[in-house]
Short mmCIF file of C-alpha atoms in Angstrom, two decimals:
data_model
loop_
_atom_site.label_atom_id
_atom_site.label_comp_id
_atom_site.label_asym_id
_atom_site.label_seq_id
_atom_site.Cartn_x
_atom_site.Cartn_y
_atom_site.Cartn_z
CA UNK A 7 1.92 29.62 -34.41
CA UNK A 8 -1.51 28.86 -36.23
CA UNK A 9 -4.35 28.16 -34.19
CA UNK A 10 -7.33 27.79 -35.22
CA UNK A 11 -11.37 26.85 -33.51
CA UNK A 12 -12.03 23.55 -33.64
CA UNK A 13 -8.14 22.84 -33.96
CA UNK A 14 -7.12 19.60 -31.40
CA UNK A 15 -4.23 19.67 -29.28
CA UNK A 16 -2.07 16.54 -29.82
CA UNK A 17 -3.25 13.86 -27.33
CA UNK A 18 -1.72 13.13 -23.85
CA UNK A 19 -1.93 9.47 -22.32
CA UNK A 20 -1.13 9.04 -18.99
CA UNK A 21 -0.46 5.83 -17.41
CA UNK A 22 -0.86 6.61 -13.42
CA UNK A 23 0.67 3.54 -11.04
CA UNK A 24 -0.02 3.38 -7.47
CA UNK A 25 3.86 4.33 -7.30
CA UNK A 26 3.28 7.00 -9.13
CA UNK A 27 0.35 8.77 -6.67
CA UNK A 28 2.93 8.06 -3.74
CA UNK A 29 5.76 9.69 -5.71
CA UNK A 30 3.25 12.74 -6.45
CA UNK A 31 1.92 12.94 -2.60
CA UNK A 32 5.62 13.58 -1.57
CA UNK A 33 6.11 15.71 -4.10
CA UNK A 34 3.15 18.06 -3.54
CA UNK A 35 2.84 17.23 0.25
CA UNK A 36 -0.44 16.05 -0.24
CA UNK A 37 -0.62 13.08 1.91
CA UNK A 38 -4.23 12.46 1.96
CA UNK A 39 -4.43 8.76 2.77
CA UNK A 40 -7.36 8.18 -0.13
CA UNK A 41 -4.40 8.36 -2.57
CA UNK A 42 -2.15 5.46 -1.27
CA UNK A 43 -4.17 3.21 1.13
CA UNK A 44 -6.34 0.89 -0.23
CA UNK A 45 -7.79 0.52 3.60
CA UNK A 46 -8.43 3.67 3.99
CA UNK A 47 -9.88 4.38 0.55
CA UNK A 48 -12.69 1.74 1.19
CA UNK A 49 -13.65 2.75 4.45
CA UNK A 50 -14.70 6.40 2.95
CA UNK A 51 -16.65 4.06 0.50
CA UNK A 52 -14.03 4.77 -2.59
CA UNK A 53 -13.49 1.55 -4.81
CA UNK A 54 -9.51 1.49 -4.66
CA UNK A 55 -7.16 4.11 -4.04
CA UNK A 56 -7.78 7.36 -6.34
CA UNK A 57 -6.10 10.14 -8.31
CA UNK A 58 -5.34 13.56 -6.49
CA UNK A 59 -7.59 16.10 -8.70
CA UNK A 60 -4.41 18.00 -8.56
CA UNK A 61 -2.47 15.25 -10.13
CA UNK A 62 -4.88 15.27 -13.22
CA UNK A 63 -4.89 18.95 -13.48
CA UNK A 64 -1.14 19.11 -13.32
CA UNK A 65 -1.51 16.25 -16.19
CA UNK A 66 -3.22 18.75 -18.47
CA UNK A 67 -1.13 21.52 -17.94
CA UNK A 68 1.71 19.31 -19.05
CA UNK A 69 -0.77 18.64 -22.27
CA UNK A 70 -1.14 22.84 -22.90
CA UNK A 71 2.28 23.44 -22.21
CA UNK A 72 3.54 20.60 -24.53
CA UNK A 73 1.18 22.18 -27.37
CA UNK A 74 2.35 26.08 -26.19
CA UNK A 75 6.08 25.35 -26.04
CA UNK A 76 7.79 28.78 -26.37
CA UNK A 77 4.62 30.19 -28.68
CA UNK A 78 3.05 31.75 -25.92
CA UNK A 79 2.01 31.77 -22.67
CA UNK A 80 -0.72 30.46 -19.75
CA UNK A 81 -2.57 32.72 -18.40
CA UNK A 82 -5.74 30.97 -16.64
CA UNK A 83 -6.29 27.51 -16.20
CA UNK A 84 -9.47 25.85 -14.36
CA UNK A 85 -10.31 22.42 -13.93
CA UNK A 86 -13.64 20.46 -12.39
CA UNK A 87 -12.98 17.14 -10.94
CA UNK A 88 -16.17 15.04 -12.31
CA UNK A 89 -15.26 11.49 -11.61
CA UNK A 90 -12.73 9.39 -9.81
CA UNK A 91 -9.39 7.85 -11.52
CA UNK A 92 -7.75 5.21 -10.12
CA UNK A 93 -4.12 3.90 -10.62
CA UNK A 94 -3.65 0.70 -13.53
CA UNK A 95 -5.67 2.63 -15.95
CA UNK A 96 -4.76 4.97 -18.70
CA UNK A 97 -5.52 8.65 -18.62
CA UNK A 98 -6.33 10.32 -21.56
CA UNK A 99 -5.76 14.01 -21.82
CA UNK A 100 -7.31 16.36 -24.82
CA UNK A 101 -7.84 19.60 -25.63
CA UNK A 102 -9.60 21.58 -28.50
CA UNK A 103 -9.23 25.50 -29.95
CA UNK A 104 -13.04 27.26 -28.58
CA UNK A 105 -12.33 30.88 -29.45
CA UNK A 106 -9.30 32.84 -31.03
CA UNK A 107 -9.11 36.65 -30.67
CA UNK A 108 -5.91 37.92 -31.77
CA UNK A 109 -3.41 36.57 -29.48
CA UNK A 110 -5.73 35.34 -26.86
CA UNK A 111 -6.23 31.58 -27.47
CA UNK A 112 -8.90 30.02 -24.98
CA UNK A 113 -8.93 25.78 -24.83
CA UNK A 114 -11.23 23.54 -23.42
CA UNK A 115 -9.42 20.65 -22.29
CA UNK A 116 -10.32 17.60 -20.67
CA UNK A 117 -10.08 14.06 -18.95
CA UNK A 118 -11.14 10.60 -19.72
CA UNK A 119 -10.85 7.41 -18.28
CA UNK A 120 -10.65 4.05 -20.09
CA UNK A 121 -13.99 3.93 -21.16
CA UNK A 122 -13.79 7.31 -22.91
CA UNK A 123 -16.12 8.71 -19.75
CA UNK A 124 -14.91 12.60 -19.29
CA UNK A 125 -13.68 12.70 -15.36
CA UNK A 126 -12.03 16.30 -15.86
CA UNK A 127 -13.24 19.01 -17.86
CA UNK A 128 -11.77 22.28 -18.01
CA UNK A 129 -10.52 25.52 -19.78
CA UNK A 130 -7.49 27.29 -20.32
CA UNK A 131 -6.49 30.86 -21.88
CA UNK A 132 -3.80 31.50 -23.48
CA UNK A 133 -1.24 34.44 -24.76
CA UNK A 134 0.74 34.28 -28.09
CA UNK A 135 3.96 35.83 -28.10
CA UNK A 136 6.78 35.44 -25.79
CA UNK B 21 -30.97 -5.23 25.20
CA UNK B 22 -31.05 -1.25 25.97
CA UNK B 23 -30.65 1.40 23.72
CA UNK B 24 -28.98 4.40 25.26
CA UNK B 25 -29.84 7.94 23.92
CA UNK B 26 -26.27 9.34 23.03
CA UNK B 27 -25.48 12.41 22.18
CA UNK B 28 -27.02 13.86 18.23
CA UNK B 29 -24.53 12.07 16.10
CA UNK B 30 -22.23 13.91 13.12
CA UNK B 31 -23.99 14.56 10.33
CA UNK B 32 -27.50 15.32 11.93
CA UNK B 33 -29.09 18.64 11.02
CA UNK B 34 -28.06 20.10 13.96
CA UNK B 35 -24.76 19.32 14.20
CA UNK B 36 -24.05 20.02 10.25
CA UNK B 37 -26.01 23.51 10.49
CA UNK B 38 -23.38 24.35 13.13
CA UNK B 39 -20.13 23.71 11.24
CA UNK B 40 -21.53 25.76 8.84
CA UNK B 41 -22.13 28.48 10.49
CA UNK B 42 -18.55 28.05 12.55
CA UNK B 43 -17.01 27.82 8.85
CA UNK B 44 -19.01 30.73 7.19
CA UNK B 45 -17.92 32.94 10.30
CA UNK B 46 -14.38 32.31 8.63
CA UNK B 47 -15.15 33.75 5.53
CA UNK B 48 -12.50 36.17 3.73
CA UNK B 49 -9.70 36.55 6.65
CA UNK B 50 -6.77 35.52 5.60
CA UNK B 51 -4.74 32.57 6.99
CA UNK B 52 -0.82 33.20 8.52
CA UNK B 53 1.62 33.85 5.65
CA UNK B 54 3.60 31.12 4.25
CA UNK B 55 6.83 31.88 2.71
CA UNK B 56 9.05 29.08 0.70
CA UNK B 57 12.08 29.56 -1.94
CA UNK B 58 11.10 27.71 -5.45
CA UNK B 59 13.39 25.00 -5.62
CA UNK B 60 15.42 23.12 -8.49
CA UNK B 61 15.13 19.73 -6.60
CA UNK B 62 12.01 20.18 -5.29
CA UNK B 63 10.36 21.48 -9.00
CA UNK B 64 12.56 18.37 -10.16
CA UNK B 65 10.57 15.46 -7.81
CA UNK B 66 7.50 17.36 -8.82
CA UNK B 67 7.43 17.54 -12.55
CA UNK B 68 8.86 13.61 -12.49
CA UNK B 69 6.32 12.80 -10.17
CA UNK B 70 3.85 13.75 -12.83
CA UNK B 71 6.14 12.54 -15.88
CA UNK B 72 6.53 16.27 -17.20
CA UNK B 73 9.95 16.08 -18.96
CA UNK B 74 9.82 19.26 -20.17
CA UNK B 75 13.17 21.20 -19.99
CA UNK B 76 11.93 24.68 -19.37
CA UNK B 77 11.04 23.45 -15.87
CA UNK B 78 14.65 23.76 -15.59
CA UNK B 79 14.18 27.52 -15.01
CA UNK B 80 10.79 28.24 -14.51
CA UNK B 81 7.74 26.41 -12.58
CA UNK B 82 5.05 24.29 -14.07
CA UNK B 83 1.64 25.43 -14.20
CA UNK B 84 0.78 23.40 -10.70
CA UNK B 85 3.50 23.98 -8.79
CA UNK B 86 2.37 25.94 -6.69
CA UNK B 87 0.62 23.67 -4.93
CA UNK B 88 3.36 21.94 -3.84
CA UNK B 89 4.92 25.16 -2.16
CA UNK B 90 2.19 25.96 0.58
CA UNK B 91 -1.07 24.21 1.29
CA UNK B 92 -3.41 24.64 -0.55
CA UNK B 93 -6.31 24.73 1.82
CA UNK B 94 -6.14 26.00 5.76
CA UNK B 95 -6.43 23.52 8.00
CA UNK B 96 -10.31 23.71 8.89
CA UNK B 97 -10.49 21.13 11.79
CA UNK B 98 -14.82 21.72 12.37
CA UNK B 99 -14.90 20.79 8.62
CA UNK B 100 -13.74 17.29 9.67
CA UNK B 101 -16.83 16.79 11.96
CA UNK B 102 -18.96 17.01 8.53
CA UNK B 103 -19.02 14.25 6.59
CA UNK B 104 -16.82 11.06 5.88
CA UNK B 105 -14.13 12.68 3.45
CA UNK B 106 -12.71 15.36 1.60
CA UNK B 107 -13.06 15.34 -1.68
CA UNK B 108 -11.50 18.15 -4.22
CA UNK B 109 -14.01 19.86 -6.59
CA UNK B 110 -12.17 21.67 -8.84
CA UNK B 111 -9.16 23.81 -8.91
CA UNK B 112 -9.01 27.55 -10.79
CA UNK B 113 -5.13 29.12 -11.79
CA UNK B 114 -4.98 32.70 -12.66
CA UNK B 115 -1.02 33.41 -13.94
CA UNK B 116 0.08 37.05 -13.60
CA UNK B 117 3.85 36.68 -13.57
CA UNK B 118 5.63 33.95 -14.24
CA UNK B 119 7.47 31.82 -11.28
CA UNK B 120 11.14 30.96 -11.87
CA UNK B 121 14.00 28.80 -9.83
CA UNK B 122 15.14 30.89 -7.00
CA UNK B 123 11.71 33.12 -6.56
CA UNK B 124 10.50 33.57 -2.65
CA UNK B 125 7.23 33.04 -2.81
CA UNK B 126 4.39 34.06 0.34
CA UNK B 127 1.05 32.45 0.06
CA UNK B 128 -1.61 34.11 1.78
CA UNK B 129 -5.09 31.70 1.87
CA UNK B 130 -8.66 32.58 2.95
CA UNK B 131 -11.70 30.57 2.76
CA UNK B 132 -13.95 32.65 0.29
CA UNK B 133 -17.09 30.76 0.38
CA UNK B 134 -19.02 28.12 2.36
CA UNK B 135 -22.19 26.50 1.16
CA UNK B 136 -24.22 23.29 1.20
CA UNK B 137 -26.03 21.39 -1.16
CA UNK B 138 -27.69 18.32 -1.47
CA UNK B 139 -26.72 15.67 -3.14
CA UNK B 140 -27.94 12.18 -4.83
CA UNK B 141 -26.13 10.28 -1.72
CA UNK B 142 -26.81 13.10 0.78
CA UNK B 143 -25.61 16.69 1.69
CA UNK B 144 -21.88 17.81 1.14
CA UNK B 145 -20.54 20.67 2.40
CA UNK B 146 -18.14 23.30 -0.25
CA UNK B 147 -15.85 25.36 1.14
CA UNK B 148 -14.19 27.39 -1.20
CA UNK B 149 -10.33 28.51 -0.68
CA UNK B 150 -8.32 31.26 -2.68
CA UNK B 151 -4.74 31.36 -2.20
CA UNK B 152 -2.81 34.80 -3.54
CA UNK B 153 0.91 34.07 -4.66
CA UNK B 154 3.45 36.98 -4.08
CA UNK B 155 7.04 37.20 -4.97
CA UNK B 156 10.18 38.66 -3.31
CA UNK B 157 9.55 41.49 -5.06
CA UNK B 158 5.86 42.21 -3.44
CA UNK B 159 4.78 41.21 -7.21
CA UNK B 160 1.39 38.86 -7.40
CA UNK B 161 2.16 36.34 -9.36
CA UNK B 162 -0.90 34.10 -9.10
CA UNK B 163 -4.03 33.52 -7.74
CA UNK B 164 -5.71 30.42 -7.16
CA UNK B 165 -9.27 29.16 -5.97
CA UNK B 166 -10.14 25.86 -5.04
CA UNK B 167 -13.64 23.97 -3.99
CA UNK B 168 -13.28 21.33 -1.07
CA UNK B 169 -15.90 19.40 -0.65
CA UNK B 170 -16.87 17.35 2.77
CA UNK B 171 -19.29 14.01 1.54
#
């Protein structure tokens, strides 16, 4: 595999549906009512229901281990929650090269809403070689 | 019309001071063990809950997954008097090993920090968890840290 700094991972859009969060909060046993009642959501002064952070980061591991495939492996991955995400809007996922030393890749990868506003930034490191 | 004097409501400085300190006294012991077996069905619901396709989580877990297996944070009922809402910060994965179909995996949590800081629409209150992952054979597979925060 040749990686290089500056080098962009090929972009991930997500398309998150209310369905979606409810499928996810099953799934991770997250059943934080914020993420599937609108009700709720409001009255903790939220716009709509929103995104688990965990959702999102899960989202950009998908995006690193779609670039990785079997080239290498993940070996610390961090992500800040900046911003809020709610369902009915795409998700944009992206990720650049920062620093290459040997086989140790490290990524900054990222979040954004519609409006190109970054709600997730974060970093991953990464092993070549099986 | 009379105005009775209740007691100091949540979210006053006295109150707030004191789930801090009741959360900071919690500080770096570790929660009860939880134990669960990694799954094909359950790794299945999870990656198509997140529209992962990807067929090597046919054999092996995605990089989240183990946040599905054990909570991720201990149940901190005084938190709950702070604030309106939990909000997550930020979540940190450090992979040792990796986590395969079939693995028994323990997850041991701890709350590693608590701190307050202001903010533009008032305090909020960080607790910081760190989970460590083991496998059935006593290996650490992965460690992971995550910042609550109460708003």
């Amino acid at each position: 595999m040749n990686v290089k700094v500056g080098q962009e991972l090929p972009e991930l859009v997500k398309h998150p549906t209310t369905r979606q969060l409810v499928q996810y909060a099953g799934a991770q046993g997250d059943f934080y009512e914020i993420h599937y009642d609108q009700a709720y959501a409001r009255s903790v002064a939220l716009p709509d229901v929103i995104l688990h952070g965990l959702l999102k980061a899960a989202f950009l591991g998908q995006l690193i281990t779609d670039w990785l495939g079997e080239s290498g492996t993940l070996r610390t991955f961090e992500v800040s929650y900046r911003g809020i995400d709610m369902p009915g809007h795409p998700y944009r996922c992206r990720g650049r090269v920062t620093r290459v030393d040997g086989e140790q890749v490290d990524l900054e990868v990222w979040g954004e809403d519609d409006a190109g506003k970054q709600t997730t930034s974060g970093s991953a490191t990464v092993q070549l070689g099986s | 019309m009379s105005i009775q004097k209740g007691p100091t409501t949540s979210g006053s400085p006295a109150t707030a001071t004191s789930v801090v300190e009741r959360l900071r006294a919690r500080i770096g012991v570790d929660g009860p063990p939880i134990s669960a077996r990694v799954e094909a069905g359950h790794v299945k619901r999870f990656v198509e809950a997140v529209g992962d396709p990807n067929p090597r989580w046919s054999k092996e877990a995605p990089p989240t997954f183990l946040v599905a297996l054990a909570p991720v944070s201990l149940h901190l009922a005084e938190a709950e008097e702070y604030g309106k809402g939990w909000l997550n910060g930020g979540n940190r994965f450090e992979y040792l090993a990796p986590v395969l179909i079939g693995d028994r995996i323990t997850a041991t949590g701890r709350v590693a920090d608590v701190y307050e800081k202001s903010g533009s629409t008032g305090n909020l209150l960080f607790i910081i968890f760190e989970t460590d992952y083991v496998n059935q054979r006593g290996e650490l597979v992965a460690r992971l840290r995550g910042t609550a925060i109460r708003r």
